[in-house]
CSV table of C-alpha atoms in Angstrom, one decimal:
chain,number,residue,atom,x,y,z
A,1,MET,CA,100.8,59.5,62.2
A,2,LYS,CA,103.1,62.4,62.2
A,3,ASN,CA,103.5,64.8,65.2
A,4,TYR,CA,104.0,68.4,64.0
A,5,ARG,CA,106.2,70.6,66.2
A,6,ILE,CA,108.3,73.7,65.5
A,7,LEU,CA,112.1,73.3,65.4
A,8,ALA,CA,112.6,75.6,68.4
A,9,THR,CA,110.2,73.3,70.4
A,10,ILE,CA,112.0,70.1,69.3
A,11,LEU,CA,115.3,71.4,70.5
A,12,VAL,CA,114.0,72.4,73.9
A,13,LEU,CA,112.3,69.1,74.3
A,14,ALA,CA,115.5,67.2,73.2
A,15,ALA,CA,117.6,69.0,75.7
A,16,PHE,CA,115.0,68.4,78.6
A,17,THR,CA,114.8,64.6,77.8
A,18,GLY,CA,118.5,64.3,77.6
A,19,CYS,CA,119.0,65.6,81.0
A,20,ASN,CA,115.9,63.9,82.8
A,21,LYS,CA,115.4,60.9,80.6
A,22,GLN,CA,111.8,61.7,80.8
A,23,LYS,CA,109.5,59.8,78.5
A,24,LEU,CA,107.7,61.9,76.1
A,25,PRO,CA,104.0,61.4,75.4
A,26,TYR,CA,104.9,61.1,71.7
A,27,ASP,CA,107.6,59.4,69.6
A,28,LEU,CA,110.5,62.0,69.3
A,29,ALA,CA,111.7,60.2,66.2
A,30,GLY,CA,108.3,60.9,64.6
A,31,VAL,CA,108.3,64.6,65.2
A,32,GLU,CA,108.8,66.7,62.0
A,33,LYS,CA,110.5,70.0,61.9
A,34,GLY,CA,108.4,72.9,60.7
A,35,VAL,CA,108.6,76.6,60.1
A,36,VAL,CA,107.2,79.7,62.0
A,37,ILE,CA,105.8,82.3,59.7
A,38,ASN,CA,104.6,85.8,61.1
A,39,ILE,CA,101.6,87.5,59.6
A,40,HIS,CA,100.7,91.1,60.3
A,41,LYS,CA,99.1,94.4,58.7
A,42,PRO,CA,100.9,97.4,57.6
A,43,ALA,CA,101.2,100.1,60.5
A,44,GLY,CA,97.8,102.1,60.6
A,45,SER,CA,95.8,99.4,59.2
A,46,GLY,CA,92.2,98.7,60.5
A,47,ALA,CA,89.9,95.8,61.1
A,48,ALA,CA,87.1,96.9,59.3
A,49,MET,CA,85.7,95.2,56.2
A,50,SER,CA,83.0,96.3,53.8
A,51,THR,CA,80.1,94.0,53.2
A,52,ASP,CA,80.2,94.8,49.4
A,53,LYS,CA,83.5,92.7,49.2
A,54,SER,CA,85.4,95.7,47.5
A,55,ASP,CA,88.2,95.8,49.9
A,56,VAL,CA,91.8,95.0,48.9
A,57,PHE,CA,94.1,94.4,52.0
A,58,SER,CA,97.9,94.3,52.2
A,59,VAL,CA,99.2,91.4,54.2
A,60,ILE,CA,102.8,91.2,55.2
A,61,LEU,CA,104.6,87.9,56.1
A,62,ASP,CA,108.1,87.4,57.4
A,63,ILE,CA,110.0,85.0,59.4
A,64,PRO,CA,111.3,85.4,62.9
A,65,GLU,CA,115.2,85.8,63.3
A,66,GLN,CA,114.8,83.0,65.9
A,67,GLN,CA,113.7,80.5,63.3
A,68,GLY,CA,117.0,79.8,62.2
A,69,ASP,CA,117.4,77.3,59.2
A,70,TRP,CA,114.3,77.3,57.4
A,71,SER,CA,115.6,75.6,54.2
A,72,MET,CA,113.2,72.8,54.6
A,73,LEU,CA,110.5,75.0,53.5
A,74,LYS,CA,109.2,74.4,49.8
A,75,GLU,CA,106.6,77.1,49.8
A,76,ALA,CA,103.7,79.0,51.9
A,77,TYR,CA,100.6,80.2,50.9
A,78,LEU,CA,97.6,82.0,52.6
A,79,THR,CA,94.5,80.5,54.1
A,80,ALA,CA,91.5,82.3,54.9
A,81,VAL,CA,89.1,81.3,57.7
A,82,TYR,CA,85.6,82.6,57.5
A,83,THR,CA,83.2,82.9,60.4
A,84,HIS,CA,79.6,83.3,59.9
A,85,ASP,CA,76.9,82.9,62.7
A,86,GLY,CA,79.7,81.0,64.6
A,87,LYS,CA,80.4,78.5,62.0
A,88,LYS,CA,83.9,78.4,60.2
A,89,THR,CA,85.0,77.4,57.0
A,90,SER,CA,88.4,77.9,55.3
A,91,ALA,CA,90.1,77.8,52.0
A,92,ALA,CA,93.6,78.4,50.5
A,93,VAL,CA,93.4,81.9,48.7
A,94,THR,CA,96.9,82.5,47.3
A,95,GLU,CA,99.6,80.6,45.1
A,96,GLY,CA,102.7,79.3,46.9
A,97,PHE,CA,105.5,81.7,47.5
A,98,ARG,CA,109.0,81.4,49.2
A,99,GLU,CA,110.3,84.9,49.4
A,100,PHE,CA,110.4,86.6,52.7
A,101,PRO,CA,109.5,89.1,53.8
A,102,CYS,CA,106.7,89.7,51.2
A,103,THR,CA,103.6,91.8,51.0
A,104,LEU,CA,100.5,90.2,49.4
A,105,GLN,CA,97.6,92.1,47.9
A,106,VAL,CA,94.4,90.3,48.8
A,107,ARG,CA,91.1,91.2,47.2
A,108,ILE,CA,88.2,90.1,49.4
A,109,SER,CA,86.1,89.4,46.3
A,110,ASP,CA,88.6,86.7,45.1
A,111,VAL,CA,88.7,85.5,48.7
A,112,CYS,CA,84.9,85.0,49.0
A,113,ASP,CA,85.0,83.2,45.7
A,114,LYS,CA,87.5,80.7,47.0
A,115,LEU,CA,85.4,80.3,50.1
A,116,GLY,CA,82.3,80.0,48.2
A,117,VAL,CA,80.8,83.0,50.0
A,118,SER,CA,78.3,85.0,47.8
A,119,THR,CA,77.2,87.6,50.2
A,120,LEU,CA,78.9,89.0,53.4
A,121,SER,CA,76.8,90.0,56.4
A,122,VAL,CA,77.5,92.4,59.2
A,123,GLY,CA,79.4,90.6,61.8
A,124,ASP,CA,81.1,88.2,59.4
A,125,ARG,CA,84.9,87.8,59.9
A,126,ILE,CA,87.6,86.7,57.7
A,127,GLU,CA,90.9,85.6,59.2
A,128,PHE,CA,94.2,85.1,57.4
A,129,THR,CA,96.8,82.7,58.5
A,130,PRO,CA,100.0,81.3,56.8
A,131,SER,CA,100.1,77.7,55.7
A,132,TYR,CA,103.1,75.8,54.2
A,133,VAL,CA,104.5,72.8,52.3
A,134,LEU,CA,107.8,71.3,53.4
A,135,ASN,CA,110.5,69.8,50.8
A,136,SER,CA,109.2,66.4,52.2
A,137,GLY,CA,105.9,67.1,50.8
A,138,THR,CA,104.3,67.4,54.1
A,139,GLU,CA,101.6,70.2,54.1
A,140,VAL,CA,101.0,72.2,57.5
A,141,LYS,CA,97.8,74.2,57.6
A,142,GLY,CA,97.7,77.4,59.6
A,143,TRP,CA,93.9,76.4,60.7
A,144,THR,CA,92.0,73.1,60.6
A,145,SER,CA,88.5,72.4,61.9
A,146,LEU,CA,89.7,70.1,64.5
A,147,GLY,CA,93.0,71.8,65.8
A,148,GLY,CA,92.1,75.5,65.3
A,149,PHE,CA,94.9,77.9,64.5
A,150,ASN,CA,98.5,76.7,64.4
A,151,ASN,CA,101.5,78.2,66.1
A,152,THR,CA,99.5,80.0,68.7
A,153,THR,CA,102.2,79.3,71.4
A,154,PHE,CA,104.7,81.4,69.6
A,155,THR,CA,102.7,84.6,70.3
A,156,GLY,CA,105.0,87.2,71.9
A,157,TRP,CA,108.1,86.3,70.1
A,158,LYS,CA,109.9,89.5,69.4
A,159,MET,CA,110.5,90.4,65.8
A,160,ALA,CA,113.5,92.2,64.4
A,161,ASP,CA,111.7,95.5,64.3
A,162,GLY,CA,110.4,95.1,68.0
A,163,SER,CA,106.9,94.0,67.0
A,164,THR,CA,105.5,90.6,68.4
A,165,PHE,CA,104.7,87.6,66.4
A,166,SER,CA,101.3,87.0,65.2
A,167,TYR,CA,99.8,83.7,63.8
A,168,ARG,CA,96.6,85.5,62.1
A,169,ILE,CA,95.0,88.7,61.3
A,170,SER,CA,91.4,89.3,60.9
A,171,TYR,CA,88.9,91.6,59.3
A,172,THR,CA,85.2,92.1,60.5
A,173,ALA,CA,82.2,93.4,58.5
A,174,PHE,CA,80.9,96.3,60.3
A,175,ALA,CA,77.8,98.2,59.5
A,176,PRO,CA,78.3,101.6,58.0
A,177,PHE,CA,79.5,104.2,60.4
A,178,VAL,CA,77.4,107.5,60.7
A,179,LYS,CA,78.8,109.9,63.1
A,180,ALA,CA,75.9,111.9,63.5
A,181,HIS,CA,74.2,108.9,65.2
A,182,PHE,CA,76.9,108.9,68.0
A,183,LEU,CA,76.2,112.6,68.9
A,184,GLY,CA,73.3,113.9,71.0
A,185,THR,CA,71.7,113.0,74.2
A,186,GLY,CA,72.0,109.2,75.2
A,187,THR,CA,71.3,106.9,78.0
A,188,LEU,CA,74.0,105.4,80.3
A,189,ASN,CA,73.1,101.9,81.5
A,190,ASP,CA,74.5,102.6,85.1
A,191,GLY,CA,71.1,101.2,86.7
A,192,TYR,CA,69.8,104.8,86.9
A,193,ASP,CA,69.4,105.4,83.2
A,194,THR,CA,71.5,108.5,83.5
A,195,GLN,CA,71.2,110.8,80.7
A,196,VAL,CA,74.6,111.9,79.1
A,197,THR,CA,75.4,114.4,76.4
A,198,VAL,CA,77.8,113.4,73.6
A,199,THR,CA,79.4,116.3,71.5
A,200,GLU,CA,82.2,116.3,69.1
A,201,ILE,CA,85.5,117.8,69.7
A,202,THR,CA,88.3,118.8,67.4
A,203,GLU,CA,91.3,118.3,69.7
A,204,LEU,CA,93.4,115.2,69.6
A,205,PRO,CA,94.7,113.0,72.3
A,206,ASP,CA,98.4,113.2,73.4
A,207,ALA,CA,100.4,111.2,70.8
A,208,LYS,CA,101.3,108.4,73.3
A,209,TRP,CA,97.7,107.3,73.3
A,210,ILE,CA,97.6,107.0,69.5
A,211,PRO,CA,98.3,103.7,68.1
A,212,ALA,CA,101.3,103.3,65.8
A,213,GLY,CA,100.3,104.3,62.1
A,214,VAL,CA,97.0,105.8,63.0
A,215,THR,CA,96.6,109.2,61.6
A,216,SER,CA,94.6,112.1,62.9
A,217,ASP,CA,92.1,112.1,60.1
A,218,LYS,CA,91.1,108.7,61.3
A,219,LEU,CA,90.2,109.8,64.8
A,220,ILE,CA,86.8,111.3,65.8
A,221,GLY,CA,86.7,113.1,69.1
A,222,LEU,CA,83.9,112.8,71.5
A,223,LYS,CA,83.2,114.5,74.9
A,224,VAL,CA,80.8,112.9,77.3
A,225,GLU,CA,79.2,115.0,80.1
A,226,GLY,CA,76.6,113.7,82.9
A,227,ASP,CA,76.1,113.3,86.5
A,228,ILE,CA,77.7,109.8,86.4
A,229,PHE,CA,80.0,109.1,89.3
A,230,PHE,CA,81.1,112.4,91.1
A,231,GLY,CA,78.6,114.9,89.6
A,232,GLY,CA,79.2,116.9,86.6
A,233,ASP,CA,81.5,114.5,85.1
A,234,VAL,CA,83.3,115.2,81.9
A,235,PHE,CA,85.6,112.8,79.9
A,236,LYS,CA,87.0,112.6,76.3
A,237,MET,CA,87.3,109.7,74.1
A,238,TRP,CA,88.2,109.2,70.6
A,239,ILE,CA,86.8,106.8,67.9
A,240,ASN,CA,89.6,105.2,65.8
A,241,THR,CA,87.5,104.6,62.7
A,242,LEU,CA,90.0,102.0,61.3
A,243,ASP,CA,88.5,99.4,63.8
A,244,TYR,CA,86.0,101.4,65.8
A,245,THR,CA,87.9,100.9,69.1
A,246,LEU,CA,88.0,103.8,71.5
A,247,ILE,CA,90.9,105.5,72.8
A,248,ILE,CA,90.4,106.8,76.3
A,249,PRO,CA,93.2,108.2,77.9
A,250,ASP,CA,93.7,108.5,81.7
A,251,GLN,CA,92.2,111.9,82.5
A,252,VAL,CA,90.5,114.1,85.3
A,253,ILE,CA,86.8,113.7,85.0
A,254,CYS,CA,85.7,115.8,87.9
A,255,PRO,CA,88.2,118.4,89.5
A,256,GLY,CA,87.9,119.4,93.2
A,257,PHE,CA,85.6,116.4,94.2
A,258,THR,CA,84.7,116.7,97.9
A,259,LEU,CA,83.7,113.9,99.9
A,260,ALA,CA,83.7,114.1,103.9
A,261,PRO,CA,85.8,113.3,105.9
A,262,TYR,CA,88.4,112.6,103.3
A,263,GLY,CA,88.8,116.0,101.8
A,264,THR,CA,88.8,117.4,98.3
A,265,PHE,CA,90.5,115.6,95.3
A,266,ASP,CA,90.7,115.4,91.6
A,267,ALA,CA,88.7,112.4,90.3
A,268,TYR,CA,90.3,110.3,87.5
A,269,ALA,CA,89.2,108.0,84.9
A,270,VAL,CA,92.0,105.3,84.5
A,271,ASP,CA,92.8,102.2,82.5
A,272,CYS,CA,89.9,102.7,80.3
A,273,THR,CA,89.0,100.9,76.9
A,274,GLY,CA,86.1,100.6,74.6
A,275,GLU,CA,84.5,100.2,71.1
A,276,ILE,CA,81.4,101.5,69.3
A,277,ASP,CA,79.0,99.0,67.7
A,278,THR,CA,78.1,100.6,64.3
A,279,LEU,CA,75.0,98.0,64.0
A,280,LYS,CA,73.4,98.9,67.2
A,281,GLU,CA,74.9,102.4,67.2
A,282,THR,CA,76.2,102.3,71.0
A,283,ILE,CA,79.2,103.5,72.7
A,284,ASN,CA,80.5,100.5,75.0
A,285,PHE,CA,83.5,101.2,77.2
A,286,TYR,CA,85.2,99.9,80.4
A,287,PHE,CA,85.8,102.5,83.1
A,288,ASP,CA,87.8,102.6,86.3
A,289,THR,CA,87.7,105.5,88.6
A,290,SER,CA,90.3,106.9,91.1
A,291,TRP,CA,90.3,109.7,93.5
A,292,GLY,CA,92.4,110.4,96.8
A,293,PRO,CA,91.9,107.4,98.9
A,294,GLY,CA,90.1,105.2,96.6
A,295,GLY,CA,87.6,105.0,93.7
A,296,PHE,CA,84.1,104.1,93.0
A,297,GLY,CA,84.9,100.8,91.2
A,298,ALA,CA,85.4,99.7,87.5
A,299,ALA,CA,82.6,98.5,85.5
A,300,GLU,CA,81.5,98.2,81.8
A,301,TYR,CA,79.2,100.8,80.5
A,302,GLN,CA,77.1,101.5,77.4
A,303,ILE,CA,75.7,104.7,76.1
A,304,PHE,CA,72.6,103.9,74.0
A,305,ASP,CA,69.5,105.4,72.2
A,306,ILE,CA,71.5,108.5,71.2
A,307,LYS,CA,69.5,111.2,69.6
């Protein structure tokens, strides 16, 4: 039985065993060289997929410069991994190719045909990962039902453009987004059913908080007001409609907060993240607070029943 390992791993293991004479858990002579292929989306691309299968996505593949000699590669192809109700199936969805870097145009309708999927439901996910065939005829799949995704240990490798290596990209079918359903008065699940008001704002966050490639027309600003932590709290967040994540910059949420005997301080929200649920129409976020000598702790919150 062949053991599939990437060339870089082989070299490290060979050097290690040469110095320490340590016995490997597999036959080194039976290890076969492979190739690392990076997959990513164009800058500013989202993760949302329509349930009507009408999307056409651009998928970019290249090979890290650390890879060195990949002349053993005969061809690569794209594998789609479909998840529905926790169950995964896969299929090859492109013809073989060998030129890198390359950009593929992938039609979700064609992908669904290859997967045998007639209908996409909200919550369904399609992930893409590169697979390849070596000159020896050996096929190395990017995903298998037994082993999961391949090349996960190379996550974090720096690419020539400064980005990091990725072994997969994904798209999820979201329910239609209706902005009006996220504006109004809602309930915060803070244990007290605190009522908060959510209004739209037109200002934008500082550029440093906006993900690369995301343009202003993809952002929807929200202002949340309510007696949550310090009394009269106000904080701002932006919905990134490309993937429905939330941009929540560090910000003052209550200026001049006074607590005896500590004094008066500005209270901050720090290290916050979140997302909206387009099906349940909720705003979900992780919040941490900081003021003077301490904070009121970090927790996950949800604003629901917005009317």
